Amino acid sequence: MNSEHVNDSAILTVTDLSRTFGGVKAVNNLSFSVSENNIHAIIGPNGAGKSTLFNLITGVITPNQGKIQLVNQDITSLRPDKIAEQGVSRTFQNIRLFPDMTVFETVLIGTYLLTGGKLLPAVFRTKHFRNKERQAKERIEEILKFVGLWGMRHEYAAKLSYGNQRRVEIARALATNPRLLLLDEPTAGMNQKETKELMQLFSEVNKQGITILIIAHDMHLVNTLSNQITVINFGEKLVEGPPEIIQSHPAVIEAYMGRAEVNA
Ligand code: ADP
Ligand code: MG
């Protein structure tokens, strides 16, 4: 099935999405959909528009044209916090952690949404607020145990190994209870062991019923982890399908010919 057909099981549907920067068509008339519970990979050369696509989906930037739907809800141009509230969460291509926060504090920020984020209840510490706060802390414990960081909860997040910093980011993203998790090159710069362990984690996250949309440059990772791949180039969709089709697709091979690496 291609994206021109209606995808009944889609959690995310992107239609005719475009965004330019000056003269650059970073995302150009892009349409695709992500089926619920899939691990869907986005690959394409450097500068293909992959991170821009994530910025559009999460509301960090607004499109010039097109529509983004979460199940049946139009989330195009909603504010990032509103989109997060609807169940879309992400990690960044370059890890973004505050230098003086512990692992626990960093993930607590992720649950800020769940506690309502209102100032007055926090100041007066209403019973409702205290209940919410306790629930948030229990949830963080659960998440930190799940990602394997509970033992490091008091350490400064930014001082951890690169692989563990990525886990902190993933934990923070999970703390908002996402239905859809966007991962932008989560294993770039990781060693083989870290990559393997993160792949295992993504698979476990997915088994919890969270749909994953992942930008990845490691073809082995993409082929083993994902069940659907969308290849983009110059902001446009080149081809789409399951890994076994994509690997041997002439257009994909051609797009990557002569490039030093397949960089998604
Ligand atoms: P990818 O993630 O696939 O490597 P990006 O989405 O980061 O690609 O970039 C796509 C194109 O858009 C590139 O030409 C890049 O320089 C440009 N671009 C991305 N973000 C901005 C921005 N904020 N301002 C100007 N140009 C941008
Ligand atoms: Mg990028």
PDB file of C-alpha atoms and ligand atoms in Angstrom:
ATOM      1  CA  MET A   1       0.000   0.000   0.000  1.00  0.00           C
ATOM      2  CA  ASN A   2       1.415   3.411  -0.782  1.00  0.00           C
ATOM      3  CA  SER A   3       0.583   6.655   0.946  1.00  0.00           C
ATOM      4  CA  GLU A   4      -1.784   7.790  -1.781  1.00  0.00           C
ATOM      5  CA  HIS A   5      -4.187   5.199  -0.431  1.00  0.00           C
ATOM      6  CA  VAL A   6      -5.967   5.747   2.845  1.00  0.00           C
ATOM      7  CA  ASN A   7      -4.135   4.029   5.677  1.00  0.00           C
ATOM      8  CA  ASP A   8      -6.806   3.048   8.216  1.00  0.00           C
ATOM      9  CA  SER A   9      -4.278   2.033  10.836  1.00  0.00           C
ATOM     10  CA  ALA A  10      -2.254   5.265  10.589  1.00  0.00           C
ATOM     11  CA  ILE A  11      -1.278   7.021  13.805  1.00  0.00           C
ATOM     12  CA  LEU A  12       0.466   9.760  11.798  1.00  0.00           C
ATOM     13  CA  THR A  13      -0.487  11.031   8.361  1.00  0.00           C
ATOM     14  CA  VAL A  14       1.560  13.677   6.569  1.00  0.00           C
ATOM     15  CA  THR A  15      -0.002  15.136   3.424  1.00  0.00           C
ATOM     16  CA  ASP A  16       1.671  17.376   0.820  1.00  0.00           C
ATOM     17  CA  LEU A  17       3.963  18.856   3.444  1.00  0.00           C
ATOM     18  CA  SER A  18       6.401  21.577   2.356  1.00  0.00           C
ATOM     19  CA  ARG A  19       8.825  23.865   4.108  1.00  0.00           C
ATOM     20  CA  THR A  20      11.431  26.124   2.534  1.00  0.00           C
ATOM     21  CA  PHE A  21      14.375  27.977   4.061  1.00  0.00           C
ATOM     22  CA  GLY A  22      15.258  30.852   1.761  1.00  0.00           C
ATOM     23  CA  GLY A  23      15.570  29.122  -1.596  1.00  0.00           C
ATOM     24  CA  VAL A  24      16.055  25.650  -0.115  1.00  0.00           C
ATOM     25  CA  LYS A  25      13.114  23.236  -0.333  1.00  0.00           C
ATOM     26  CA  ALA A  26      13.940  21.356   2.866  1.00  0.00           C
ATOM     27  CA  VAL A  27      10.693  19.363   2.769  1.00  0.00           C
ATOM     28  CA  ASN A  28       8.911  19.283  -0.565  1.00  0.00           C
ATOM     29  CA  ASN A  29       5.374  17.988  -1.073  1.00  0.00           C
ATOM     30  CA  LEU A  30       5.969  15.070   1.223  1.00  0.00           C
ATOM     31  CA  SER A  31       3.197  12.572   1.928  1.00  0.00           C
ATOM     32  CA  PHE A  32       3.482   9.425   3.990  1.00  0.00           C
ATOM     33  CA  SER A  33       1.827   7.680   6.883  1.00  0.00           C
ATOM     34  CA  VAL A  34       2.995   5.735   9.901  1.00  0.00           C
ATOM     35  CA  SER A  35       0.958   2.711  10.943  1.00  0.00           C
ATOM     36  CA  GLU A  36       0.148   2.254  14.604  1.00  0.00           C
ATOM     37  CA  ASN A  37       2.657   0.072  16.477  1.00  0.00           C
ATOM     38  CA  ASN A  38       5.192   0.083  13.643  1.00  0.00           C
ATOM     39  CA  ILE A  39       8.853   0.930  13.882  1.00  0.00           C
ATOM     40  CA  HIS A  40       9.019   3.157  10.821  1.00  0.00           C
ATOM     41  CA  ALA A  41      12.401   4.373   9.593  1.00  0.00           C
ATOM     42  CA  ILE A  42      13.193   7.543   7.669  1.00  0.00           C
ATOM     43  CA  ILE A  43      16.413   7.377   5.697  1.00  0.00           C
ATOM     44  CA  GLY A  44      18.044   9.657   3.158  1.00  0.00           C
ATOM     45  CA  PRO A  45      21.287  11.525   2.514  1.00  0.00           C
ATOM     46  CA  ASN A  46      22.555  14.381   4.646  1.00  0.00           C
ATOM     47  CA  GLY A  47      20.448  17.480   4.091  1.00  0.00           C
ATOM     48  CA  ALA A  48      17.508  15.443   2.740  1.00  0.00           C
ATOM     49  CA  GLY A  49      15.108  17.173   5.144  1.00  0.00           C
ATOM     50  CA  LYS A  50      14.726  14.466   7.781  1.00  0.00           C
ATOM     51  CA  SER A  51      15.285  16.625  10.880  1.00  0.00           C
ATOM     52  CA  THR A  52      13.153  19.376   9.325  1.00  0.00           C
ATOM     53  CA  LEU A  53      10.358  16.824   8.978  1.00  0.00           C
ATOM     54  CA  PHE A  54      10.618  16.038  12.714  1.00  0.00           C
ATOM     55  CA  ASN A  55      10.636  19.757  13.541  1.00  0.00           C
ATOM     56  CA  LEU A  56       7.454  20.160  11.506  1.00  0.00           C
ATOM     57  CA  ILE A  57       5.718  17.174  13.123  1.00  0.00           C
ATOM     58  CA  THR A  58       6.586  18.391  16.638  1.00  0.00           C
ATOM     59  CA  GLY A  59       5.554  21.995  15.908  1.00  0.00           C
ATOM     60  CA  VAL A  60       9.017  23.499  16.369  1.00  0.00           C
ATOM     61  CA  ILE A  61       8.633  25.068  12.919  1.00  0.00           C
ATOM     62  CA  THR A  62       5.515  25.601  10.818  1.00  0.00           C
ATOM     63  CA  PRO A  63       5.002  24.297   7.275  1.00  0.00           C
ATOM     64  CA  ASN A  64       4.474  26.511   4.234  1.00  0.00           C
ATOM     65  CA  GLN A  65       1.958  23.996   3.006  1.00  0.00           C
ATOM     66  CA  GLY A  66       0.423  20.680   3.920  1.00  0.00           C
ATOM     67  CA  LYS A  67      -1.217  18.814   6.738  1.00  0.00           C
ATOM     68  CA  ILE A  68      -0.102  16.699   9.686  1.00  0.00           C
ATOM     69  CA  GLN A  69      -2.635  14.452  11.387  1.00  0.00           C
ATOM     70  CA  LEU A  70      -2.375  12.396  14.535  1.00  0.00           C
ATOM     71  CA  VAL A  71      -4.940   9.654  13.990  1.00  0.00           C
ATOM     72  CA  ASN A  72      -7.887  11.864  12.923  1.00  0.00           C
ATOM     73  CA  GLN A  73      -6.786  15.060  14.613  1.00  0.00           C
ATOM     74  CA  ASP A  74      -5.218  17.883  12.654  1.00  0.00           C
ATOM     75  CA  ILE A  75      -2.076  18.914  14.571  1.00  0.00           C
ATOM     76  CA  THR A  76      -0.607  21.120  11.822  1.00  0.00           C
ATOM     77  CA  SER A  77       0.900  24.247  13.353  1.00  0.00           C
ATOM     78  CA  LEU A  78      -0.228  23.484  16.895  1.00  0.00           C
ATOM     79  CA  ARG A  79       2.214  24.674  19.551  1.00  0.00           C
ATOM     80  CA  PRO A  80       4.909  22.136  20.500  1.00  0.00           C
ATOM     81  CA  ASP A  81       3.502  21.668  24.024  1.00  0.00           C
ATOM     82  CA  LYS A  82       0.030  21.000  22.607  1.00  0.00           C
ATOM     83  CA  ILE A  83       1.436  18.420  20.199  1.00  0.00           C
ATOM     84  CA  ALA A  84       3.332  16.779  23.071  1.00  0.00           C
ATOM     85  CA  GLU A  85       0.089  16.679  25.060  1.00  0.00           C
ATOM     86  CA  GLN A  86      -1.493  14.783  22.180  1.00  0.00           C
ATOM     87  CA  GLY A  87       1.134  12.071  22.613  1.00  0.00           C
ATOM     88  CA  VAL A  88       4.030  12.970  20.319  1.00  0.00           C
ATOM     89  CA  SER A  89       7.474  12.993  21.899  1.00  0.00           C
ATOM     90  CA  ARG A  90      10.998  13.119  20.503  1.00  0.00           C
ATOM     91  CA  THR A  91      14.726  13.008  20.992  1.00  0.00           C
ATOM     92  CA  PHE A  92      17.087  15.388  19.199  1.00  0.00           C
ATOM     93  CA  GLN A  93      19.850  14.664  16.702  1.00  0.00           C
ATOM     94  CA  ASN A  94      22.291  16.404  19.058  1.00  0.00           C
ATOM     95  CA  ILE A  95      21.676  15.373  22.648  1.00  0.00           C
ATOM     96  CA  ARG A  96      20.188  18.265  24.620  1.00  0.00           C
ATOM     97  CA  LEU A  97      20.683  17.977  28.363  1.00  0.00           C
ATOM     98  CA  PHE A  98      21.032  20.687  30.985  1.00  0.00           C
ATOM     99  CA  PRO A  99      24.492  20.618  32.583  1.00  0.00           C
ATOM    100  CA  ASP A 100      23.494  20.915  36.263  1.00  0.00           C
ATOM    101  CA  MET A 101      20.616  18.495  36.423  1.00  0.00           C
ATOM    102  CA  THR A 102      20.645  14.960  37.698  1.00  0.00           C
ATOM    103  CA  VAL A 103      19.179  12.123  35.695  1.00  0.00           C
ATOM    104  CA  PHE A 104      16.103  12.159  37.936  1.00  0.00           C
ATOM    105  CA  GLU A 105      15.564  15.934  37.629  1.00  0.00           C
ATOM    106  CA  THR A 106      15.985  15.794  33.862  1.00  0.00           C
ATOM    107  CA  VAL A 107      13.274  13.195  33.492  1.00  0.00           C
ATOM    108  CA  LEU A 108      11.054  15.033  35.981  1.00  0.00           C
ATOM    109  CA  ILE A 109      10.903  17.854  33.436  1.00  0.00           C
ATOM    110  CA  GLY A 110       9.300  15.388  31.065  1.00  0.00           C
ATOM    111  CA  THR A 111       6.478  14.771  33.503  1.00  0.00           C
ATOM    112  CA  TYR A 112       5.898  18.488  34.040  1.00  0.00           C
ATOM    113  CA  LEU A 113       3.205  18.192  31.393  1.00  0.00           C
ATOM    114  CA  LEU A 114       1.444  15.493  33.388  1.00  0.00           C
ATOM    115  CA  THR A 115       1.381  17.555  36.575  1.00  0.00           C
ATOM    116  CA  GLY A 116      -0.467  20.260  34.651  1.00  0.00           C
ATOM    117  CA  GLY A 117       2.386  22.735  34.668  1.00  0.00           C
ATOM    118  CA  LYS A 118       0.371  25.274  36.666  1.00  0.00           C
ATOM    119  CA  LEU A 119       2.143  27.582  39.067  1.00  0.00           C
ATOM    120  CA  LEU A 120      -0.466  28.214  41.787  1.00  0.00           C
ATOM    121  CA  PRO A 121      -1.118  24.608  42.816  1.00  0.00           C
ATOM    122  CA  ALA A 122       2.659  24.165  43.009  1.00  0.00           C
ATOM    123  CA  VAL A 123       3.033  27.196  45.282  1.00  0.00           C
ATOM    124  CA  PHE A 124       0.218  26.199  47.639  1.00  0.00           C
ATOM    125  CA  ARG A 125       1.038  22.500  47.319  1.00  0.00           C
ATOM    126  CA  THR A 126      -2.599  21.537  47.086  1.00  0.00           C
ATOM    127  CA  LYS A 127      -3.538  17.934  47.822  1.00  0.00           C
ATOM    128  CA  HIS A 128      -4.263  17.458  44.143  1.00  0.00           C
ATOM    129  CA  PHE A 129      -0.806  18.767  43.237  1.00  0.00           C
ATOM    130  CA  ARG A 130       0.909  16.568  45.834  1.00  0.00           C
ATOM    131  CA  ASN A 131      -0.906  13.528  44.475  1.00  0.00           C
ATOM    132  CA  LYS A 132       0.141  14.400  40.950  1.00  0.00           C
ATOM    133  CA  GLU A 133       3.707  14.944  42.082  1.00  0.00           C
ATOM    134  CA  ARG A 134       3.824  11.569  43.822  1.00  0.00           C
ATOM    135  CA  GLN A 135       2.404   9.883  40.728  1.00  0.00           C
ATOM    136  CA  ALA A 136       5.008  11.637  38.570  1.00  0.00           C
ATOM    137  CA  LYS A 137       7.838  10.436  40.813  1.00  0.00           C
ATOM    138  CA  GLU A 138       6.555   6.870  40.760  1.00  0.00           C
ATOM    139  CA  ARG A 139       6.302   7.061  36.997  1.00  0.00           C
ATOM    140  CA  ILE A 140       9.910   8.300  36.739  1.00  0.00           C
ATOM    141  CA  GLU A 141      11.114   5.427  38.892  1.00  0.00           C
ATOM    142  CA  GLU A 142       9.322   3.014  36.580  1.00  0.00           C
ATOM    143  CA  ILE A 143      10.783   4.644  33.467  1.00  0.00           C
ATOM    144  CA  LEU A 144      14.340   4.878  34.838  1.00  0.00           C
ATOM    145  CA  LYS A 145      14.236   1.200  35.761  1.00  0.00           C
ATOM    146  CA  PHE A 146      12.892   0.411  32.293  1.00  0.00           C
ATOM    147  CA  VAL A 147      15.740   2.229  30.495  1.00  0.00           C
ATOM    148  CA  GLY A 148      18.356   0.916  32.962  1.00  0.00           C
ATOM    149  CA  LEU A 149      19.268   4.232  34.632  1.00  0.00           C
ATOM    150  CA  TRP A 150      17.698   3.897  38.074  1.00  0.00           C
ATOM    151  CA  GLY A 151      21.101   3.265  39.671  1.00  0.00           C
ATOM    152  CA  MET A 152      22.401   6.511  38.122  1.00  0.00           C
ATOM    153  CA  ARG A 153      19.446   8.724  39.044  1.00  0.00           C
ATOM    154  CA  HIS A 154      21.501  11.061  41.258  1.00  0.00           C
ATOM    155  CA  GLU A 155      24.313  11.569  38.747  1.00  0.00           C
ATOM    156  CA  TYR A 156      24.552  14.603  36.479  1.00  0.00           C
ATOM    157  CA  ALA A 157      22.938  13.584  33.211  1.00  0.00           C
ATOM    158  CA  ALA A 158      25.434  15.456  31.023  1.00  0.00           C
ATOM    159  CA  LYS A 159      28.368  13.626  32.668  1.00  0.00           C
ATOM    160  CA  LEU A 160      27.189  10.138  31.718  1.00  0.00           C
ATOM    161  CA  SER A 161      28.524   8.103  28.797  1.00  0.00           C
ATOM    162  CA  TYR A 162      27.126   9.054  25.417  1.00  0.00           C
ATOM    163  CA  GLY A 163      24.934   5.937  25.318  1.00  0.00           C
ATOM    164  CA  ASN A 164      23.512   6.672  28.764  1.00  0.00           C
ATOM    165  CA  GLN A 165      22.898  10.340  27.894  1.00  0.00           C
ATOM    166  CA  ARG A 166      20.775   9.085  25.021  1.00  0.00           C
ATOM    167  CA  ARG A 167      18.903   6.866  27.475  1.00  0.00           C
ATOM    168  CA  VAL A 168      18.191   9.934  29.634  1.00  0.00           C
ATOM    169  CA  GLU A 169      16.714  11.668  26.595  1.00  0.00           C
ATOM    170  CA  ILE A 170      14.608   8.620  25.821  1.00  0.00           C
ATOM    171  CA  ALA A 171      13.445   8.437  29.454  1.00  0.00           C
ATOM    172  CA  ARG A 172      12.512  12.133  29.343  1.00  0.00           C
ATOM    173  CA  ALA A 173      10.559  11.540  26.144  1.00  0.00           C
ATOM    174  CA  LEU A 174       8.787   8.518  27.657  1.00  0.00           C
ATOM    175  CA  ALA A 175       7.820  10.561  30.733  1.00  0.00           C
ATOM    176  CA  THR A 176       5.202  12.414  28.680  1.00  0.00           C
ATOM    177  CA  ASN A 177       3.480   9.085  27.910  1.00  0.00           C
ATOM    178  CA  PRO A 178       3.831   9.297  24.134  1.00  0.00           C
ATOM    179  CA  ARG A 179       1.848   7.286  21.639  1.00  0.00           C
ATOM    180  CA  LEU A 180       4.366   8.210  18.975  1.00  0.00           C
ATOM    181  CA  LEU A 181       8.078   8.562  19.679  1.00  0.00           C
ATOM    182  CA  LEU A 182      10.337  10.337  17.177  1.00  0.00           C
ATOM    183  CA  LEU A 183      14.034   9.454  17.364  1.00  0.00           C
ATOM    184  CA  ASP A 184      16.454  11.595  15.309  1.00  0.00           C
ATOM    185  CA  GLU A 185      19.639   9.593  14.632  1.00  0.00           C
ATOM    186  CA  PRO A 186      19.644   8.133  18.143  1.00  0.00           C
ATOM    187  CA  THR A 187      22.665   5.882  17.578  1.00  0.00           C
ATOM    188  CA  ALA A 188      24.868   8.276  15.603  1.00  0.00           C
ATOM    189  CA  GLY A 189      28.320   8.348  17.212  1.00  0.00           C
ATOM    190  CA  MET A 190      27.608   5.337  19.406  1.00  0.00           C
ATOM    191  CA  ASN A 191      29.905   2.351  19.533  1.00  0.00           C
ATOM    192  CA  GLN A 192      28.650  -1.079  18.445  1.00  0.00           C
ATOM    193  CA  LYS A 193      27.778  -2.195  21.955  1.00  0.00           C
ATOM    194  CA  GLU A 194      25.806   0.988  22.711  1.00  0.00           C
ATOM    195  CA  THR A 195      24.035   0.723  19.353  1.00  0.00           C
ATOM    196  CA  LYS A 196      23.038  -2.874  19.985  1.00  0.00           C
ATOM    197  CA  GLU A 197      21.751  -2.071  23.476  1.00  0.00           C
ATOM    198  CA  LEU A 198      19.771   0.937  22.249  1.00  0.00           C
ATOM    199  CA  MET A 199      18.216  -1.148  19.467  1.00  0.00           C
ATOM    200  CA  GLN A 200      17.100  -3.610  22.129  1.00  0.00           C
ATOM    201  CA  LEU A 201      15.623  -0.726  24.131  1.00  0.00           C
ATOM    202  CA  PHE A 202      13.729   0.657  21.102  1.00  0.00           C
ATOM    203  CA  SER A 203      12.295  -2.759  20.475  1.00  0.00           C
ATOM    204  CA  GLU A 204      11.133  -2.977  24.114  1.00  0.00           C
ATOM    205  CA  VAL A 205       9.628   0.527  23.939  1.00  0.00           C
ATOM    206  CA  ASN A 206       7.743  -0.552  20.830  1.00  0.00           C
ATOM    207  CA  LYS A 207       6.448  -3.665  22.619  1.00  0.00           C
ATOM    208  CA  GLN A 208       4.890  -1.310  25.203  1.00  0.00           C
ATOM    209  CA  GLY A 209       2.584  -0.168  22.399  1.00  0.00           C
ATOM    210  CA  ILE A 210       4.505   2.970  21.425  1.00  0.00           C
ATOM    211  CA  THR A 211       4.846   3.624  17.703  1.00  0.00           C
ATOM    212  CA  ILE A 212       8.371   4.661  16.704  1.00  0.00           C
ATOM    213  CA  LEU A 213       9.453   6.901  13.845  1.00  0.00           C
ATOM    214  CA  ILE A 214      13.234   6.733  13.628  1.00  0.00           C
ATOM    215  CA  ILE A 215      15.817   8.557  11.538  1.00  0.00           C
ATOM    216  CA  ALA A 216      18.863   6.320  11.401  1.00  0.00           C
ATOM    217  CA  HIS A 217      22.002   6.112   9.309  1.00  0.00           C
ATOM    218  CA  ASP A 218      22.964   2.603  10.245  1.00  0.00           C
ATOM    219  CA  MET A 219      21.492   0.380   7.526  1.00  0.00           C
ATOM    220  CA  HIS A 220      21.883  -2.731   9.644  1.00  0.00           C
ATOM    221  CA  LEU A 221      19.837  -1.066  12.377  1.00  0.00           C
ATOM    222  CA  VAL A 222      17.191   0.108   9.922  1.00  0.00           C
ATOM    223  CA  ASN A 223      16.874  -3.280   8.291  1.00  0.00           C
ATOM    224  CA  THR A 224      16.646  -5.283  11.495  1.00  0.00           C
ATOM    225  CA  LEU A 225      14.607  -2.896  13.627  1.00  0.00           C
ATOM    226  CA  SER A 226      12.044  -1.346  11.304  1.00  0.00           C
ATOM    227  CA  ASN A 227       9.163  -2.865   9.411  1.00  0.00           C
ATOM    228  CA  GLN A 228       8.606   0.093   7.104  1.00  0.00           C
ATOM    229  CA  ILE A 229      11.094   2.498   5.514  1.00  0.00           C
ATOM    230  CA  THR A 230      10.512   5.841   3.808  1.00  0.00           C
ATOM    231  CA  VAL A 231      13.467   7.087   1.796  1.00  0.00           C
ATOM    232  CA  ILE A 232      13.638  10.835   1.245  1.00  0.00           C
ATOM    233  CA  ASN A 233      15.958  12.891  -0.900  1.00  0.00           C
ATOM    234  CA  PHE A 234      15.834  16.651  -1.530  1.00  0.00           C
ATOM    235  CA  GLY A 235      12.819  16.810   0.788  1.00  0.00           C
ATOM    236  CA  GLU A 236      10.798  14.456  -1.411  1.00  0.00           C
ATOM    237  CA  LYS A 237       9.759  10.876  -0.956  1.00  0.00           C
ATOM    238  CA  LEU A 238      11.893   8.653  -3.140  1.00  0.00           C
ATOM    239  CA  VAL A 239      10.480   5.266  -2.276  1.00  0.00           C
ATOM    240  CA  GLU A 240       8.749   3.473   0.563  1.00  0.00           C
ATOM    241  CA  GLY A 241       8.294  -0.104   1.693  1.00  0.00           C
ATOM    242  CA  PRO A 242       9.485  -2.886   3.962  1.00  0.00           C
ATOM    243  CA  PRO A 243      13.264  -3.326   4.402  1.00  0.00           C
ATOM    244  CA  GLU A 244      13.559  -6.286   2.018  1.00  0.00           C
ATOM    245  CA  ILE A 245      12.117  -4.171  -0.812  1.00  0.00           C
ATOM    246  CA  ILE A 246      14.041  -0.982   0.019  1.00  0.00           C
ATOM    247  CA  GLN A 247      17.466  -2.627   0.295  1.00  0.00           C
ATOM    248  CA  SER A 248      17.436  -3.743  -3.309  1.00  0.00           C
ATOM    249  CA  HIS A 249      15.444  -0.884  -4.821  1.00  0.00           C
ATOM    250  CA  PRO A 250      17.288   0.594  -7.850  1.00  0.00           C
ATOM    251  CA  ALA A 251      16.295   4.186  -6.974  1.00  0.00           C
ATOM    252  CA  VAL A 252      17.701   3.788  -3.470  1.00  0.00           C
ATOM    253  CA  ILE A 253      20.920   2.238  -4.681  1.00  0.00           C
ATOM    254  CA  GLU A 254      21.253   5.003  -7.266  1.00  0.00           C
ATOM    255  CA  ALA A 255      20.591   7.778  -4.719  1.00  0.00           C
ATOM    256  CA  TYR A 256      23.392   6.440  -2.565  1.00  0.00           C
ATOM    257  CA  MET A 257      25.858   5.605  -5.331  1.00  0.00           C
ATOM    258  CA  GLY A 258      29.063   7.572  -5.049  1.00  0.00           C
ATOM    259  CA  ARG A 259      28.313   8.706  -1.532  1.00  0.00           C
ATOM    260  CA  ALA A 260      30.838   7.965   1.148  1.00  0.00           C
ATOM    261  CA  GLU A 261      28.150   6.688   3.496  1.00  0.00           C
ATOM    262  CA  VAL A 262      24.478   6.091   3.668  1.00  0.00           C
ATOM    263  CA  ASN A 263      23.618   8.877   6.021  1.00  0.00           C
ATOM    264  CA  ALA A 264      20.029   8.986   7.131  1.00  0.00           C
TER     265      ALA A 264
HETATM  266  P1  ADP B   1      18.772  16.109   7.383  1.00  0.00           P
HETATM  267  O1  ADP B   1      18.269  16.008   8.766  1.00  0.00           O
HETATM  268  O2  ADP B   1      18.106  15.161   6.442  1.00  0.00           O
HETATM  269  O3  ADP B   1      20.255  15.991   7.295  1.00  0.00           O
HETATM  270  P2  ADP B   1      17.806  18.844   7.555  1.00  0.00           P
HETATM  271  O4  ADP B   1      16.356  18.694   7.724  1.00  0.00           O
HETATM  272  O5  ADP B   1      18.608  19.151   8.755  1.00  0.00           O
HETATM  273  O6  ADP B   1      18.398  17.550   6.812  1.00  0.00           O
HETATM  274  O7  ADP B   1      18.098  19.978   6.471  1.00  0.00           O
HETATM  275  C1  ADP B   1      17.455  20.028   5.215  1.00  0.00           C
HETATM  276  C2  ADP B   1      17.845  21.295   4.509  1.00  0.00           C
HETATM  277  O8  ADP B   1      17.237  22.401   5.152  1.00  0.00           O
HETATM  278  C3  ADP B   1      19.339  21.569   4.506  1.00  0.00           C
HETATM  279  O9  ADP B   1      19.664  22.175   3.287  1.00  0.00           O
HETATM  280  C4  ADP B   1      19.512  22.521   5.671  1.00  0.00           C
HETATM  281  O10 ADP B   1      20.631  23.342   5.502  1.00  0.00           O
HETATM  282  C5  ADP B   1      18.213  23.309   5.615  1.00  0.00           C
HETATM  283  N1  ADP B   1      17.781  23.789   6.940  1.00  0.00           N
HETATM  284  C6  ADP B   1      17.343  23.016   7.961  1.00  0.00           C
HETATM  285  N2  ADP B   1      16.992  23.766   9.015  1.00  0.00           N
HETATM  286  C7  ADP B   1      17.228  25.054   8.670  1.00  0.00           C
HETATM  287  C8  ADP B   1      17.065  26.314   9.335  1.00  0.00           C
HETATM  288  N3  ADP B   1      16.570  26.396  10.579  1.00  0.00           N
HETATM  289  N4  ADP B   1      17.410  27.437   8.656  1.00  0.00           N
HETATM  290  C9  ADP B   1      17.883  27.364   7.403  1.00  0.00           C
HETATM  291  N5  ADP B   1      18.062  26.224   6.712  1.00  0.00           N
HETATM  292  C10 ADP B   1      17.737  25.075   7.329  1.00  0.00           C
HETATM  293 MG    MG B   2      19.231  15.624  10.533  1.00  0.00          MG
END
